[in-house]
Tab-separated table of C-alpha atoms in Angstrom:
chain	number	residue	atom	x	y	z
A	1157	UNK	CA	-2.077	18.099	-4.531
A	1158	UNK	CA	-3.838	14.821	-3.867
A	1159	UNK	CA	-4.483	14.302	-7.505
A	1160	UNK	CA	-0.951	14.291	-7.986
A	1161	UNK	CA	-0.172	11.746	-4.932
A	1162	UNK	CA	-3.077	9.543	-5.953
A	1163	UNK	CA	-1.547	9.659	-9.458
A	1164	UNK	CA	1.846	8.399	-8.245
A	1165	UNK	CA	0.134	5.812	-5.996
A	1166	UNK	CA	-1.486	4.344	-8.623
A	1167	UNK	CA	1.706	4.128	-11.390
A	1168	UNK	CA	3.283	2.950	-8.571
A	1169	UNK	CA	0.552	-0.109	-7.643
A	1170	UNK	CA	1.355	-0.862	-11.233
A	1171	UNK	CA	4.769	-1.146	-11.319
A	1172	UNK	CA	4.666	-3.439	-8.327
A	1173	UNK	CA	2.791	-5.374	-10.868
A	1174	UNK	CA	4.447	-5.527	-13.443
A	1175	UNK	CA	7.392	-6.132	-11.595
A	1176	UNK	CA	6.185	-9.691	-10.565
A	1177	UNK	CA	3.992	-9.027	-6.962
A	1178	UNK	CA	1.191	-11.738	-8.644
A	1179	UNK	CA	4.137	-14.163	-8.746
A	1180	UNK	CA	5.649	-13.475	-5.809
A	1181	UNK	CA	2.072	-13.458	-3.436
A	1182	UNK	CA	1.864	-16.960	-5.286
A	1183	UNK	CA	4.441	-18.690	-4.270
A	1184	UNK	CA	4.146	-17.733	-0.666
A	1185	UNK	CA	0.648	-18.898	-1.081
A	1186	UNK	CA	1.808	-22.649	-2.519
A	1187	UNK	CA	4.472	-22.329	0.256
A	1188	UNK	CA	1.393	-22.056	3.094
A	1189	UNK	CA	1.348	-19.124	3.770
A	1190	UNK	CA	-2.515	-16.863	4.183
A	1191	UNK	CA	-3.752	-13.850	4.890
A	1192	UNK	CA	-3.723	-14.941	8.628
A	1193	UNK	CA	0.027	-14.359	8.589
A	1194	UNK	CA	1.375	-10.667	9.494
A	1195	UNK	CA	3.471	-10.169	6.474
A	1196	UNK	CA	0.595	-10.742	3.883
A	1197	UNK	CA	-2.008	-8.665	6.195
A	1198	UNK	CA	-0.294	-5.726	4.525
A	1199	UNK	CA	-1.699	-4.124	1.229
A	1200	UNK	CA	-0.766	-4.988	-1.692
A	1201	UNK	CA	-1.123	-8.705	-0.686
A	1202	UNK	CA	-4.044	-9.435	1.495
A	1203	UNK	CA	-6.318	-8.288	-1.844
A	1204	UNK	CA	-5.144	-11.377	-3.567
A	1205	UNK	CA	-6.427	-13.724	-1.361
A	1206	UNK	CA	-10.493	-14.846	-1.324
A	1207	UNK	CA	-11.998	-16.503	1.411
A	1208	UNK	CA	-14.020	-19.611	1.001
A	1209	UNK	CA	-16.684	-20.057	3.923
A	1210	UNK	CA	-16.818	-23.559	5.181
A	1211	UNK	CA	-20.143	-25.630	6.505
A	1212	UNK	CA	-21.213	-23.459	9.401
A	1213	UNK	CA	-20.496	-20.334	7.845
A	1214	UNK	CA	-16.370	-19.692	9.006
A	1215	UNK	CA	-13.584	-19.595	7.080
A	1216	UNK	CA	-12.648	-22.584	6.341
A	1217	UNK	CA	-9.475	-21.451	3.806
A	1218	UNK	CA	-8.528	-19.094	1.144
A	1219	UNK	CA	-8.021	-19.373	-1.991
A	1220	UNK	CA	-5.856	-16.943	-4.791
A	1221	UNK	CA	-8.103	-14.543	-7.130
A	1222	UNK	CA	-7.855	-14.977	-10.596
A	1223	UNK	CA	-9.293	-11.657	-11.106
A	1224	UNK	CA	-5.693	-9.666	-11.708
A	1225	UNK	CA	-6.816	-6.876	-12.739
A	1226	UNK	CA	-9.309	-6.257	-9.933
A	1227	UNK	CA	-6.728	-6.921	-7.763
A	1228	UNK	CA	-4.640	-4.556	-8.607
A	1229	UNK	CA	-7.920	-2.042	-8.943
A	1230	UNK	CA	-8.396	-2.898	-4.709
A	1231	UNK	CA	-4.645	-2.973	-4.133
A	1232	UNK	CA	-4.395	0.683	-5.598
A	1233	UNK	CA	-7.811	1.478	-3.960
A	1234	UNK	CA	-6.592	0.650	-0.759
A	1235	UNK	CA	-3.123	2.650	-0.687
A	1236	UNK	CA	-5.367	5.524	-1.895
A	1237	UNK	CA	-7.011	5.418	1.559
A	1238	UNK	CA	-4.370	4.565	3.617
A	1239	UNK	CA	-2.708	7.955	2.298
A	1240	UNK	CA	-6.135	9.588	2.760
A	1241	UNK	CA	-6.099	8.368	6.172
A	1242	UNK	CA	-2.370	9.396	6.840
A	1243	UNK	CA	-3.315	12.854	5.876
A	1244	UNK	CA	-5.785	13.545	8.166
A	1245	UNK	CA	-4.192	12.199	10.312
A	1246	UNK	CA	-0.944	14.660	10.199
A	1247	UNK	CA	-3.333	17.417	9.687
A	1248	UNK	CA	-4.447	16.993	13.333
A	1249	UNK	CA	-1.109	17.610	14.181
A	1250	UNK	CA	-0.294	21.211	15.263
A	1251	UNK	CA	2.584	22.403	13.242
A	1252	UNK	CA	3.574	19.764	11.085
A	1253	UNK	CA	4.703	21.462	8.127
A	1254	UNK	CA	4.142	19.719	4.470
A	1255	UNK	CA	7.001	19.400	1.836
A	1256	UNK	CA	5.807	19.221	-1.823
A	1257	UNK	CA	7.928	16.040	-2.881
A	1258	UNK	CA	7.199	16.657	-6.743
A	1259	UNK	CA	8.879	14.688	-9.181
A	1260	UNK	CA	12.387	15.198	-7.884
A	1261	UNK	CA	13.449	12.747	-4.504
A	1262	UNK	CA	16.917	14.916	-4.245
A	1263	UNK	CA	15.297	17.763	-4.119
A	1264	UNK	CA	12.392	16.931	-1.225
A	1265	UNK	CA	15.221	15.250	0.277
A	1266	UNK	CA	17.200	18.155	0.296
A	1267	UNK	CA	13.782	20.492	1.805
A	1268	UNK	CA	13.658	17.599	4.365
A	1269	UNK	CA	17.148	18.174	5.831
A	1270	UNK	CA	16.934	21.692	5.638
A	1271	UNK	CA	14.122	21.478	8.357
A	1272	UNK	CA	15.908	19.005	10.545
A	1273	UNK	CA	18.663	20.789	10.712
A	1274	UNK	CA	16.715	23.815	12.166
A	1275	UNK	CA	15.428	21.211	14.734
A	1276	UNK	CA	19.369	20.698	15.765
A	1277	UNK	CA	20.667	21.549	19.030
């Protein structure tokens, strides 16, 4: 159920947390690197970064949020509808057929291969 997925997407946003992302997105900031780079256009690290409009209105550079915990709120946010997004998007698909992962990984593995090997010639 999407409760469930949303549920695991957002324990999971804050384990990345807690695990150090905030430390990690700043030193690749001090290092030079922005949002303008493809590796930090990805979520989970463009939300840290704020942009700071120069004279005639552009970007003139960004700056790191000091807002954590809205950070994390977005970052979580954002995988929420990226997953939305990926589910409609298989949904269009005729005969794609869903596999409850629950709470074991072994197990939906296991469901997974089962189907593939029906796919073998």
């Amino acid at each position: 159920p999407r409760e469930e997925l949303y549920r695991r997407i957002d324990a999971r946003c804050a384990a990345m947390f807690q695990q150090g992302l905030p430390g990690e997105v700043s030193k690749l900031y001090e290092a030079g690197y922005t949002p303008a780079d493809p590796g930090l256009r990805a979520i989970g690290y463009r939300e840290f970064f704020v942009e700071e409009l120069g004279e005639n209105g552009g970007v003139s550079k960004y700056r790191l949020s000091q807002d954590i915990a809205g950070v994390q709120a977005l970052v979580a946010q954002n995988s929420r509808r990226y997953a939305k997004r990926q589910i409609t998007f298989f949904s269009g698909i005729p005969g794609v057929k869903w596999i409850e992962a629950g709470g074991d990984e072994n197990d939906a593995a296991g469901k997974i291969a089962g189907e593939m090997s029906c796919l073998a010639v």
